């Protein structure tokens, strides 16, 4: 219990959520935006705490959790995504003023669950963090009550989420039966003991389903496009960045460090799923006409690329996943921010809305092209560097050279649909030529993310050095 | 009574639940099937604890955690069903088809 102090950031964030929920009941509708600011400030303050902890190297173990450099890196990513999400929400039209308190509190609690998840070392603790994320995100997805799309996205998300939770819990019960504990600290020494126990291997595969659902791994990805399209756009960005990366972090901890997948001979399963994830994501994205759906399928494909690092699972593989996580955070957040601005002006998420955007707002178009190029992996942007590290780790391992080749082929395919948006912006005409304005909060997010996309691409060594310092898992 | 009876029961419940989730058309029916699957896991936890690790409490504690989680989840689920029923006036999943592609 003495180490509870290490969980202070999470505790403070949860309390801030409670206070904001309470404040929401007392603040008049005209001043509701204050709550977004309070939420942003508390997330930023906790971000400061996490960085301070990292600088002071205040690491340690709890009974069911661990605070190590890897957990700190993912907490940093999650909190950054939370700050961006709340800033994007400030001027989002569909959130009613009287629900701002609930909305902000739910975002903070989901982030709190993600922070717990990134340090989980006990399967029950892990399950409760996953549920805290899921339940908050179900509500957030269905937040536009009057919008049937939002409700439908939320119910589909909920049904698939409930199913995957049930399968995960069943897996944990099998794991408990095979090992007599749900705690992963005590477990480590006995890998060999359970090597061939079918209940144990089945349990681990069932647990993989739960993670697969969260990171939208094929074949558990069916909820993603519907939930992403239905959800309020800031929440779409949040789901695609924070929720996915937090689950990926925990997945790296469990399947690449604590119970390595090669020790339970399931590497090939994960490799095939990674290959399927990127291929299905990219091929389906080719046929999309709605930007939110397109970005949803693109983010499924991105999860596939990141799974390559998990398959390789050596220090280089881990480094590359962590670096790609940072790259994906800034790039995808920026792309959704631009999509939100365009939809705010034109009222539509269809691709037609991008016709002639360059003439209406040149800055926005250039930045959007940058994000899309980075997602496709074109130098000198950060997406290229990230993909380079990922594919290099696969090439290094020799066994998974085919994954790297498939990854490169997929990147080439993805250029087509990303550049289709760019083509519409620069080479198509639109009837409406009025300028597209960006409010100050969204502009701030777009500025920061685009600057990071460019800087991290130009100076990858500097950022890679930071990431290398964060790569060690405690076990 | 041995462990295998309990495991068979939980396996059966899990399968019935999974079958229900995949074949039911009614959202409430799917919700109930998910609950069945959760309870299958609970039976597993308690049975493993009783027969394999009799000195521990971990399995029983986990079961209590899961009952609580299931309750929290179903509250949100029913609220979402209400929300979509107000919009679409149907509880059958095949009517939820605005989003596709």
Coordinates of C-alpha atoms in Angstrom, one line a residue:
Chain A
X1 CA 0.0 0.0 0.0
X2 CA 2.9 2.3 0.6
X3 CA 3.4 2.7 -3.1
X4 CA 0.0 4.2 -3.6
X5 CA 1.7 7.5 -4.0
X6 CA 2.8 6.4 -7.5
X7 CA -0.8 6.3 -8.6
X8 CA -1.3 10.0 -7.6
X9 CA -1.8 11.2 -11.2
X10 CA -4.6 8.7 -11.8
X11 CA -6.3 9.5 -8.4
X12 CA -6.1 13.2 -9.1
X13 CA -7.5 12.9 -12.6
X14 CA -10.4 10.8 -11.3
X15 CA -11.1 13.4 -8.5
X16 CA -10.9 16.2 -11.1
X17 CA -13.5 14.3 -13.1
X18 CA -15.8 14.1 -10.1
X19 CA -15.4 17.8 -9.3
X20 CA -16.2 18.7 -12.9
X21 CA -19.3 16.5 -12.9
X22 CA -20.4 18.3 -9.7
X23 CA -19.5 21.7 -11.1
X24 CA -21.6 21.0 -14.2
X25 CA -24.7 21.0 -12.0
X26 CA -24.0 24.5 -10.7
X27 CA -22.6 26.3 -13.7
X28 CA -25.1 28.1 -16.0
X29 CA -25.6 27.0 -19.6
X30 CA -24.1 30.2 -20.9
X31 CA -20.8 29.6 -19.1
X32 CA -20.6 25.8 -19.7
X33 CA -17.5 26.1 -21.8
X34 CA -15.6 26.9 -18.6
X35 CA -15.9 23.2 -17.8
X36 CA -14.0 22.2 -20.9
X37 CA -11.2 24.6 -19.8
X38 CA -11.2 23.1 -16.3
X39 CA -11.0 19.6 -17.8
X40 CA -8.1 20.7 -20.1
X41 CA -6.3 22.3 -17.3
X42 CA -6.6 19.2 -15.0
X43 CA -5.5 16.9 -17.8
X44 CA -2.5 19.2 -18.5
X45 CA -1.6 19.4 -14.8
X46 CA -1.7 15.6 -14.5
X47 CA 0.5 15.5 -17.7
X48 CA 2.9 17.7 -15.9
X49 CA 2.9 15.3 -12.9
X50 CA 3.6 12.4 -15.1
X51 CA 6.5 14.1 -16.8
X52 CA 7.9 15.1 -13.3
X53 CA 7.6 11.5 -12.1
X54 CA 9.5 10.4 -15.2
X55 CA 12.2 13.1 -14.8
X56 CA 12.7 12.2 -11.1
X57 CA 12.7 8.5 -12.2
X58 CA 10.1 7.8 -9.5
X59 CA 9.5 4.2 -10.6
X60 CA 8.3 1.3 -8.6
X61 CA 5.9 -1.6 -8.1
X62 CA 2.5 -1.8 -6.5
X63 CA 0.7 -4.9 -5.6
X64 CA -1.2 -5.0 -8.9
X65 CA 0.4 -2.3 -10.9
X66 CA 3.8 -1.1 -12.0
X67 CA 5.2 2.3 -12.8
X68 CA 8.0 1.9 -15.3
X69 CA 9.3 4.1 -18.2
X70 CA 7.0 2.3 -20.7
X71 CA 3.9 3.0 -18.6
X72 CA 5.0 6.6 -18.3
X73 CA 5.4 7.0 -22.0
X74 CA 1.9 5.7 -22.7
X75 CA 0.5 7.9 -19.9
X76 CA 2.1 10.8 -21.6
X77 CA 0.6 9.9 -24.9
X78 CA -2.9 9.3 -23.4
X79 CA -2.9 12.6 -21.5
X80 CA -1.7 14.5 -24.6
X81 CA -4.6 13.0 -26.6
X82 CA -7.0 13.9 -23.8
X83 CA -5.9 17.5 -23.9
X84 CA -6.3 17.6 -27.7
X85 CA -9.7 16.0 -27.5
X86 CA -11.0 18.4 -24.9
X87 CA -9.7 21.4 -26.9
X88 CA -11.4 20.1 -30.1
X89 CA -14.6 19.7 -28.1
X90 CA -14.9 23.3 -27.0
X91 CA -16.6 24.5 -30.1
X92 CA -18.1 21.2 -31.3
X93 CA -21.7 22.1 -32.1
X94 CA -23.5 18.9 -31.1
X95 CA -22.7 18.9 -27.4
X96 CA -25.5 20.6 -25.5
X97 CA -24.3 23.1 -22.9
X98 CA -26.1 21.4 -20.0
X99 CA -24.2 18.1 -20.7
X100 CA -20.7 19.6 -20.9
X101 CA -19.9 18.6 -17.3
X102 CA -20.8 14.9 -17.9
X103 CA -18.9 14.9 -21.2
X104 CA -15.7 16.3 -19.7
X105 CA -15.9 14.0 -16.7
X106 CA -16.4 11.0 -18.9
X107 CA -13.4 11.9 -21.0
X108 CA -11.3 12.3 -17.9
X109 CA -12.4 8.9 -16.5
X110 CA -11.8 7.1 -19.7
X111 CA -8.3 8.6 -19.7
X112 CA -7.9 7.5 -16.1
X113 CA -8.8 4.0 -17.1
X114 CA -6.2 4.1 -19.9
X115 CA -3.6 5.3 -17.4
X116 CA -4.4 2.4 -15.1
X117 CA -4.3 0.0 -18.1
X118 CA -0.8 1.1 -19.1
X119 CA 0.6 -0.1 -15.8
X120 CA -1.6 -3.1 -15.2
X121 CA 0.2 -6.2 -13.8
X122 CA -2.9 -8.1 -12.6
X123 CA -5.5 -9.5 -15.0
X124 CA -8.4 -8.3 -12.8
X125 CA -6.9 -4.8 -12.5
X126 CA -6.5 -4.9 -16.2
X127 CA -10.1 -6.0 -16.8
X128 CA -11.4 -3.2 -14.6
X129 CA -9.3 -0.6 -16.4
X130 CA -10.5 -1.9 -19.8
X131 CA -14.1 -1.7 -18.5
X132 CA -13.6 1.8 -17.2
X133 CA -12.5 2.8 -20.7
X134 CA -15.2 0.8 -22.5
X135 CA -18.1 2.0 -20.4
X136 CA -17.1 5.7 -20.6
X137 CA -16.5 5.4 -24.3
X138 CA -19.9 3.7 -25.0
X139 CA -21.6 6.7 -23.4
X140 CA -19.4 9.2 -25.2
X141 CA -20.0 7.6 -28.6
X142 CA -23.8 7.9 -28.0
X143 CA -23.5 11.4 -26.7
X144 CA -25.5 13.1 -29.5
X145 CA -28.8 11.9 -28.2
X146 CA -31.0 13.3 -31.0
X147 CA -28.7 11.9 -33.7
X148 CA -29.7 8.3 -34.8
X149 CA -26.2 7.7 -36.2
X150 CA -24.7 8.4 -32.9
X151 CA -27.1 6.0 -31.1
X152 CA -26.5 3.3 -33.7
X153 CA -22.8 3.6 -33.5
X154 CA -22.9 3.4 -29.7
X155 CA -25.2 0.3 -29.7
X156 CA -23.0 -1.5 -32.1
X157 CA -19.9 -0.5 -30.2
X158 CA -21.6 -1.7 -27.0
X159 CA -22.7 -5.1 -28.3
X160 CA -19.3 -5.9 -29.8
X161 CA -17.6 -4.5 -26.6
X162 CA -19.8 -6.5 -24.3
X163 CA -19.1 -9.7 -26.3
X164 CA -15.3 -9.1 -26.3
X165 CA -15.4 -8.3 -22.5
X166 CA -17.3 -11.6 -21.8
X167 CA -14.8 -13.6 -23.9
X168 CA -11.9 -11.9 -22.1
X169 CA -13.3 -12.6 -18.7
X170 CA -13.8 -16.2 -19.6
X171 CA -10.1 -16.2 -20.7
X172 CA -9.1 -14.8 -17.4
X173 CA -11.0 -17.4 -15.5
X174 CA -9.2 -20.1 -17.5
X175 CA -5.9 -18.4 -16.8
X176 CA -6.8 -18.5 -13.1
X177 CA -7.7 -22.1 -13.3
X178 CA -4.4 -23.0 -15.0
X179 CA -2.1 -20.9 -12.8
X180 CA -3.9 -20.2 -9.5
X181 CA -3.4 -16.5 -9.7
X182 CA -4.4 -13.5 -11.8
X183 CA -1.3 -11.6 -10.7
X184 CA 1.4 -11.3 -13.3
X185 CA 4.2 -10.5 -10.8
X186 CA 4.1 -13.9 -9.2
X187 CA 3.5 -15.6 -12.4
X188 CA 6.7 -14.8 -14.4
X189 CA 8.8 -17.6 -13.0
X190 CA 6.4 -20.3 -14.0
X191 CA 6.2 -19.8 -17.8
X192 CA 7.7 -23.3 -18.4
X193 CA 5.3 -24.8 -16.0
X194 CA 2.3 -24.0 -18.1
X195 CA 3.8 -24.2 -21.4
X196 CA 1.6 -27.0 -22.8
X197 CA -1.5 -26.5 -20.6
X198 CA -4.4 -26.2 -23.0
X199 CA -6.6 -24.2 -20.6
X200 CA -3.8 -21.7 -20.2
X201 CA -3.2 -21.3 -23.9
X202 CA -6.9 -21.0 -24.6
X203 CA -7.1 -18.4 -21.8
X204 CA -4.3 -16.3 -23.3
X205 CA -6.0 -16.4 -26.7
X206 CA -9.3 -15.3 -25.2
X207 CA -7.5 -12.4 -23.5
X208 CA -6.0 -11.5 -26.9
X209 CA -9.6 -11.1 -28.2
X210 CA -10.2 -8.4 -25.6
X211 CA -7.2 -6.5 -26.7
X212 CA -7.9 -7.2 -30.3
X213 CA -11.3 -5.6 -29.9
X214 CA -9.8 -2.5 -28.3
X215 CA -7.1 -1.9 -30.9
X216 CA -9.6 -2.9 -33.7
X217 CA -7.6 -5.9 -34.9
X218 CA -9.2 -7.9 -37.7
X219 CA -11.5 -9.9 -37.2
X220 CA -12.7 -7.9 -34.2
X221 CA -12.8 -4.6 -36.1
X222 CA -16.5 -4.5 -37.2
X223 CA -17.5 -2.0 -34.6
X224 CA -14.8 0.5 -35.4
X225 CA -16.1 2.2 -38.6
X226 CA -19.7 2.4 -37.3
X227 CA -18.7 3.7 -33.9
X228 CA -16.2 6.2 -35.4
X229 CA -18.8 7.5 -37.9
X230 CA -21.5 7.8 -35.3
X231 CA -19.5 9.3 -32.5
X232 CA -19.0 13.1 -32.1
X233 CA -15.8 13.9 -34.0
X234 CA -13.6 14.8 -31.1
X235 CA -14.5 11.4 -29.6
X236 CA -13.8 9.6 -32.8
X237 CA -10.3 11.1 -32.6
X238 CA -10.1 10.1 -29.0
X239 CA -11.2 6.5 -29.7
X240 CA -8.8 6.1 -32.6
X241 CA -5.8 7.5 -30.8
X242 CA -6.0 7.2 -27.0
X243 CA -8.1 4.1 -26.6
X244 CA -6.2 2.2 -29.3
X245 CA -2.7 3.2 -28.1
X246 CA -3.5 2.5 -24.4
X247 CA -4.6 -1.0 -25.3
X248 CA -1.6 -1.5 -27.5
X249 CA 0.7 -0.4 -24.7
X250 CA -0.9 -3.0 -22.3
X251 CA -0.7 -5.6 -25.1
X252 CA 3.0 -4.9 -25.5
X253 CA 3.5 -5.3 -21.8
X254 CA 1.7 -8.6 -21.6
X255 CA 2.4 -10.3 -24.9
X256 CA 5.9 -9.0 -25.5
X257 CA 7.3 -8.8 -22.0
X258 CA 5.5 -10.6 -19.2
X259 CA 4.2 -13.6 -21.1
X260 CA 6.0 -13.4 -24.4
X261 CA 3.9 -14.8 -27.2
X262 CA 6.8 -16.8 -28.5
X263 CA 6.8 -18.7 -25.2
X264 CA 3.3 -19.8 -25.7
X265 CA 3.8 -20.5 -29.4
X266 CA 1.2 -18.0 -30.6
X267 CA 3.6 -15.7 -32.5
X268 CA 2.3 -17.0 -35.8
X269 CA -1.3 -16.2 -34.8
X270 CA -0.4 -12.6 -34.0
X271 CA 1.7 -12.3 -37.2
X272 CA -1.2 -13.5 -39.4
X273 CA -3.7 -11.2 -37.6
X274 CA -1.3 -8.3 -38.1
X275 CA -1.1 -9.0 -41.8
X276 CA -4.9 -9.4 -42.1
X277 CA -5.4 -6.2 -40.1
X278 CA -3.4 -4.0 -42.4
X279 CA -4.6 -5.6 -45.6
X280 CA -8.3 -5.6 -44.7
X281 CA -8.1 -2.0 -43.3
X282 CA -6.4 -0.7 -46.4
X283 CA -8.5 -2.5 -49.0
X284 CA -11.8 -1.5 -47.4
X285 CA -10.6 2.1 -47.1
X286 CA -10.2 2.3 -50.8
X287 CA -14.0 2.2 -51.3
X288 CA -15.0 4.7 -48.7
X289 CA -16.8 8.0 -49.5
X290 CA -17.1 9.3 -46.0
X291 CA -14.0 10.8 -44.5
X292 CA -14.7 9.6 -41.0
X293 CA -15.2 6.0 -42.2
X294 CA -12.1 6.3 -44.4
X295 CA -10.0 7.5 -41.4
X296 CA -11.6 4.7 -39.4
X297 CA -10.4 2.0 -41.8
X298 CA -7.1 3.8 -42.2
X299 CA -6.6 3.6 -38.4
X300 CA -7.4 -0.2 -38.5
X301 CA -4.6 -0.5 -41.0
X302 CA -2.3 1.6 -38.8
X303 CA -3.0 -0.8 -35.9
X304 CA -1.8 -3.6 -38.3
X305 CA 1.5 -1.8 -38.9
X306 CA 2.0 -1.3 -35.1
X307 CA 1.3 -5.0 -34.5
X308 CA 4.4 -5.8 -36.6
X309 CA 6.5 -4.5 -33.7
X310 CA 4.5 -6.7 -31.3
X311 CA 5.2 -9.7 -33.5
X312 CA 8.9 -9.0 -33.5
X313 CA 8.9 -8.3 -29.7
X314 CA 12.6 -7.6 -29.3
X315 CA 13.8 -4.2 -28.0
X316 CA 14.0 -2.8 -31.5
X317 CA 10.4 -3.9 -32.2
X318 CA 9.3 -2.3 -28.9
X319 CA 11.1 0.9 -29.7
X320 CA 9.6 1.2 -33.1
X321 CA 6.0 0.6 -31.7
X322 CA 6.6 3.3 -29.1
X323 CA 7.9 5.7 -31.7
X324 CA 5.1 4.9 -34.1
X325 CA 2.6 5.4 -31.3
X326 CA 3.9 9.0 -30.8
X327 CA 3.8 9.6 -34.6
X328 CA 0.3 8.2 -34.9
X329 CA -0.9 10.3 -32.0
X330 CA 0.0 13.6 -33.6
X331 CA -0.8 12.7 -37.2
X332 CA -4.2 11.1 -36.6
X333 CA -5.3 13.7 -34.1
X334 CA -4.5 16.4 -36.7
X335 CA -6.3 14.7 -39.5
X336 CA -9.5 14.4 -37.5
X337 CA -9.2 18.0 -36.4
X338 CA -9.1 19.2 -40.0
X339 CA -12.0 16.8 -40.9
X340 CA -13.9 18.4 -38.0
X341 CA -13.2 22.0 -39.2
X342 CA -14.3 21.1 -42.8
X343 CA -17.5 19.4 -41.6
X344 CA -18.2 22.3 -39.3
X345 CA -18.3 24.6 -42.4
X346 CA -19.8 22.3 -45.0
X347 CA -22.0 20.2 -42.7
X348 CA -20.9 17.0 -44.3
X349 CA -18.3 14.3 -43.8
X350 CA -18.5 13.1 -47.4
X351 CA -15.4 13.4 -49.7
X352 CA -17.2 15.9 -51.9
X353 CA -16.8 18.5 -49.1
X354 CA -13.1 18.6 -49.9
X355 CA -13.6 19.7 -53.5
X356 CA -11.7 22.9 -54.0
X357 CA -10.7 23.3 -50.4
X358 CA -7.3 24.7 -51.4
X359 CA -9.0 27.7 -52.9
X360 CA -11.2 28.2 -49.8
X361 CA -8.4 27.7 -47.2
X362 CA -4.9 27.1 -48.4
X363 CA -3.4 26.6 -45.0
X364 CA -5.9 24.0 -44.0
X365 CA -5.4 22.1 -47.2
X366 CA -1.6 22.1 -46.9
X367 CA -1.7 20.9 -43.3
X368 CA -4.2 18.1 -44.3
X369 CA -2.0 17.0 -47.1
X370 CA 0.9 16.8 -44.6
X371 CA -1.2 14.6 -42.2
X372 CA -2.3 12.4 -45.0
X373 CA 1.3 12.0 -46.4
X374 CA 2.5 11.2 -42.9
X375 CA -0.2 8.5 -42.5
X376 CA 0.8 7.1 -45.8
X377 CA 4.4 7.1 -44.8
X378 CA 6.1 9.6 -47.2
X379 CA 9.3 11.3 -46.1
X380 CA 10.2 13.7 -44.5
X381 CA 7.2 13.4 -42.2
X382 CA 7.1 11.4 -39.0
X383 CA 4.9 8.6 -40.4
X384 CA 7.8 7.7 -42.7
X385 CA 10.3 7.5 -39.9
X386 CA 7.9 5.4 -37.8
X387 CA 7.1 3.0 -40.6
X388 CA 10.8 2.8 -41.4
X389 CA 11.6 1.7 -37.8
X390 CA 8.7 -0.8 -37.8
X391 CA 9.6 -2.5 -41.1
X392 CA 13.3 -2.4 -40.2
X393 CA 12.6 -4.3 -37.0
X394 CA 10.7 -7.0 -39.0
X395 CA 13.6 -7.2 -41.6
X396 CA 16.1 -7.5 -38.7
X397 CA 14.3 -10.5 -37.3
X398 CA 14.6 -12.4 -40.7
X399 CA 11.7 -14.7 -39.8
X400 CA 9.2 -11.9 -40.4
X401 CA 10.6 -10.4 -43.6
X402 CA 7.3 -11.2 -45.3
X403 CA 5.5 -8.9 -42.8
X404 CA 7.7 -6.0 -43.8
X405 CA 7.2 -6.7 -47.5
X406 CA 3.4 -6.8 -46.9
X407 CA 3.6 -3.6 -44.9
X408 CA 5.4 -1.8 -47.7
X409 CA 2.9 -3.1 -50.3
X410 CA 0.0 -1.9 -48.0
X411 CA 1.6 1.5 -47.6
X412 CA 1.7 1.9 -51.4
X413 CA -2.0 0.9 -51.6
X414 CA -2.9 3.4 -48.9
X415 CA -1.3 6.3 -50.8
X416 CA -4.1 6.0 -53.3
X417 CA -7.0 6.7 -51.0
X418 CA -5.0 9.3 -49.0
X419 CA -4.0 11.2 -52.1
X420 CA -7.6 11.0 -53.4
X421 CA -8.5 13.5 -50.7
X422 CA -5.5 15.7 -51.6
X423 CA -6.5 15.5 -55.3
X424 CA -10.0 16.8 -54.5
X425 CA -8.7 19.6 -52.4
X426 CA -6.3 20.9 -55.1
X427 CA -7.7 19.9 -58.4
X428 CA -11.5 19.9 -58.1
X429 CA -13.9 22.8 -58.2
X430 CA -16.7 23.6 -55.7
X431 CA -19.7 25.8 -56.0
X432 CA -19.2 27.4 -52.6
X433 CA -15.9 29.3 -52.5
X434 CA -16.4 31.1 -49.1
X435 CA -13.4 30.7 -46.8
X436 CA -13.3 28.0 -44.1
X437 CA -12.6 29.6 -40.7
X438 CA -10.9 27.7 -37.9
X439 CA -11.7 28.6 -34.3
X440 CA -8.7 29.3 -32.0
X441 CA -8.8 26.0 -30.1
X442 CA -8.9 23.8 -33.1
X443 CA -6.3 26.0 -34.8
X444 CA -4.1 25.5 -31.8
X445 CA -4.5 21.7 -32.0
X446 CA -3.8 21.7 -35.7
X447 CA -0.8 23.9 -35.3
X448 CA 0.8 21.8 -32.5
X449 CA 0.1 18.5 -34.3
X450 CA 1.4 19.6 -37.6
X451 CA 4.5 21.2 -36.1
X452 CA 5.1 17.9 -34.3
X453 CA 4.5 15.9 -37.5
X454 CA 7.1 17.9 -39.3
X455 CA 9.7 18.2 -36.5
X456 CA 9.6 14.6 -35.5
X457 CA 10.1 13.7 -39.1
X458 CA 13.0 16.1 -39.5
X459 CA 14.8 15.3 -36.2
X460 CA 13.9 11.6 -35.6
X461 CA 17.1 10.9 -33.7
X462 CA 16.3 13.3 -30.9
X463 CA 12.8 11.8 -30.4
X464 CA 14.1 8.3 -30.8
X465 CA 16.6 8.9 -28.0
X466 CA 13.7 9.8 -25.7
X467 CA 11.8 6.8 -26.8
X468 CA 14.8 4.5 -26.3
X469 CA 15.0 5.7 -22.7
X470 CA 11.4 4.6 -22.2
X471 CA 11.5 1.2 -23.7
X472 CA 12.2 -0.9 -20.7
X473 CA 9.4 -2.9 -19.2
X474 CA 9.7 -3.7 -15.5
X475 CA 8.9 -7.3 -14.7
Chain B
X1 CA -19.4 -33.5 -7.4
X2 CA -16.1 -32.9 -9.1
X3 CA -14.6 -29.9 -10.9
X4 CA -15.5 -31.3 -14.3
X5 CA -19.2 -31.0 -13.7
X6 CA -18.8 -27.3 -13.0
X7 CA -16.6 -26.8 -15.9
X8 CA -19.0 -28.5 -18.2
X9 CA -21.8 -26.3 -16.9
X10 CA -19.8 -23.2 -17.4
X11 CA -18.7 -24.3 -20.9
X12 CA -22.3 -25.0 -21.8
X13 CA -23.5 -21.6 -20.5
X14 CA -20.7 -19.8 -22.4
X15 CA -21.6 -21.6 -25.6
X16 CA -25.3 -20.9 -25.2
X17 CA -24.4 -17.2 -24.6
X18 CA -22.2 -17.0 -27.6
X19 CA -24.8 -18.7 -29.8
X20 CA -27.4 -16.3 -28.5
X21 CA -25.2 -13.2 -29.2
X22 CA -24.6 -14.4 -32.8
X23 CA -28.2 -15.5 -33.6
X24 CA -30.6 -13.2 -31.6
X25 CA -32.3 -10.4 -33.4
X26 CA -33.5 -8.6 -30.4
X27 CA -31.0 -6.3 -28.6
X28 CA -32.4 -7.2 -25.2
X29 CA -31.8 -10.9 -26.1
X30 CA -28.2 -10.2 -27.0
X31 CA -27.7 -8.4 -23.7
X32 CA -29.1 -11.4 -21.9
X33 CA -26.8 -13.7 -23.8
X34 CA -23.8 -11.6 -22.9
X35 CA -24.8 -11.8 -19.2
X36 CA -24.9 -15.6 -19.6
X37 CA -21.3 -15.6 -20.8
X38 CA -20.2 -13.4 -17.9
X39 CA -21.8 -15.8 -15.5
X40 CA -20.1 -18.7 -17.1
X41 CA -16.8 -17.1 -16.2
X42 CA -18.0 -16.6 -12.6
X43 CA -18.8 -20.3 -12.3
X44 CA -15.3 -21.0 -13.5
X45 CA -13.7 -18.7 -11.0
X46 CA -15.6 -20.1 -8.0
X47 CA -15.2 -23.7 -9.1
X48 CA -11.5 -23.4 -9.7
X49 CA -11.1 -21.7 -6.4
X50 CA -13.1 -24.4 -4.5
X51 CA -11.5 -27.4 -6.1
X52 CA -8.0 -26.5 -7.2
X53 CA -6.9 -23.7 -4.8
X54 CA -9.0 -24.2 -1.7
X55 CA -6.8 -22.0 0.5
X56 CA -7.3 -18.8 -1.6
X57 CA -10.1 -16.2 -1.9
X58 CA -8.9 -14.7 -5.2
X59 CA -11.4 -16.6 -7.3
X60 CA -14.4 -15.7 -5.2
X61 CA -13.2 -12.1 -5.0
X62 CA -12.9 -12.0 -8.8
X63 CA -16.4 -13.3 -9.1
X64 CA -17.7 -10.4 -7.0
X65 CA -15.8 -7.9 -9.1
X66 CA -17.2 -9.4 -12.3
X67 CA -20.8 -9.3 -11.0
X68 CA -20.3 -5.6 -10.3
X69 CA -18.8 -4.9 -13.7
X70 CA -21.6 -6.8 -15.4
X71 CA -24.1 -4.6 -13.5
X72 CA -22.4 -1.4 -14.5
X73 CA -22.2 -2.5 -18.1
X74 CA -25.8 -3.5 -18.4
X75 CA -26.9 -0.2 -17.0
X76 CA -25.1 1.6 -19.8
X77 CA -26.3 -0.9 -22.3
X78 CA -30.0 -0.5 -21.4
X79 CA -29.6 3.3 -21.5
X80 CA -28.2 3.0 -25.0
X81 CA -31.0 0.7 -26.0
X82 CA -33.4 3.4 -24.8
X83 CA -31.6 6.1 -26.8
X84 CA -31.7 4.1 -30.0
X85 CA -35.3 3.1 -29.4
X86 CA -36.3 6.8 -29.2
X87 CA -34.5 7.4 -32.5
X88 CA -35.3 4.3 -34.6
X89 CA -38.4 2.8 -32.8
X90 CA -37.1 -0.7 -33.0
X91 CA -35.2 -3.2 -30.8
X92 CA -34.3 -5.5 -33.7
X93 CA -30.7 -5.2 -34.8
X94 CA -31.4 -5.6 -38.5
X95 CA -33.2 -2.2 -38.4
X96 CA -30.0 -0.5 -37.2
X97 CA -28.6 0.0 -40.7
X98 CA -28.0 3.7 -41.2
X99 CA -24.3 3.2 -40.9
X100 CA -22.7 0.9 -43.4
X101 CA -19.9 0.6 -45.9

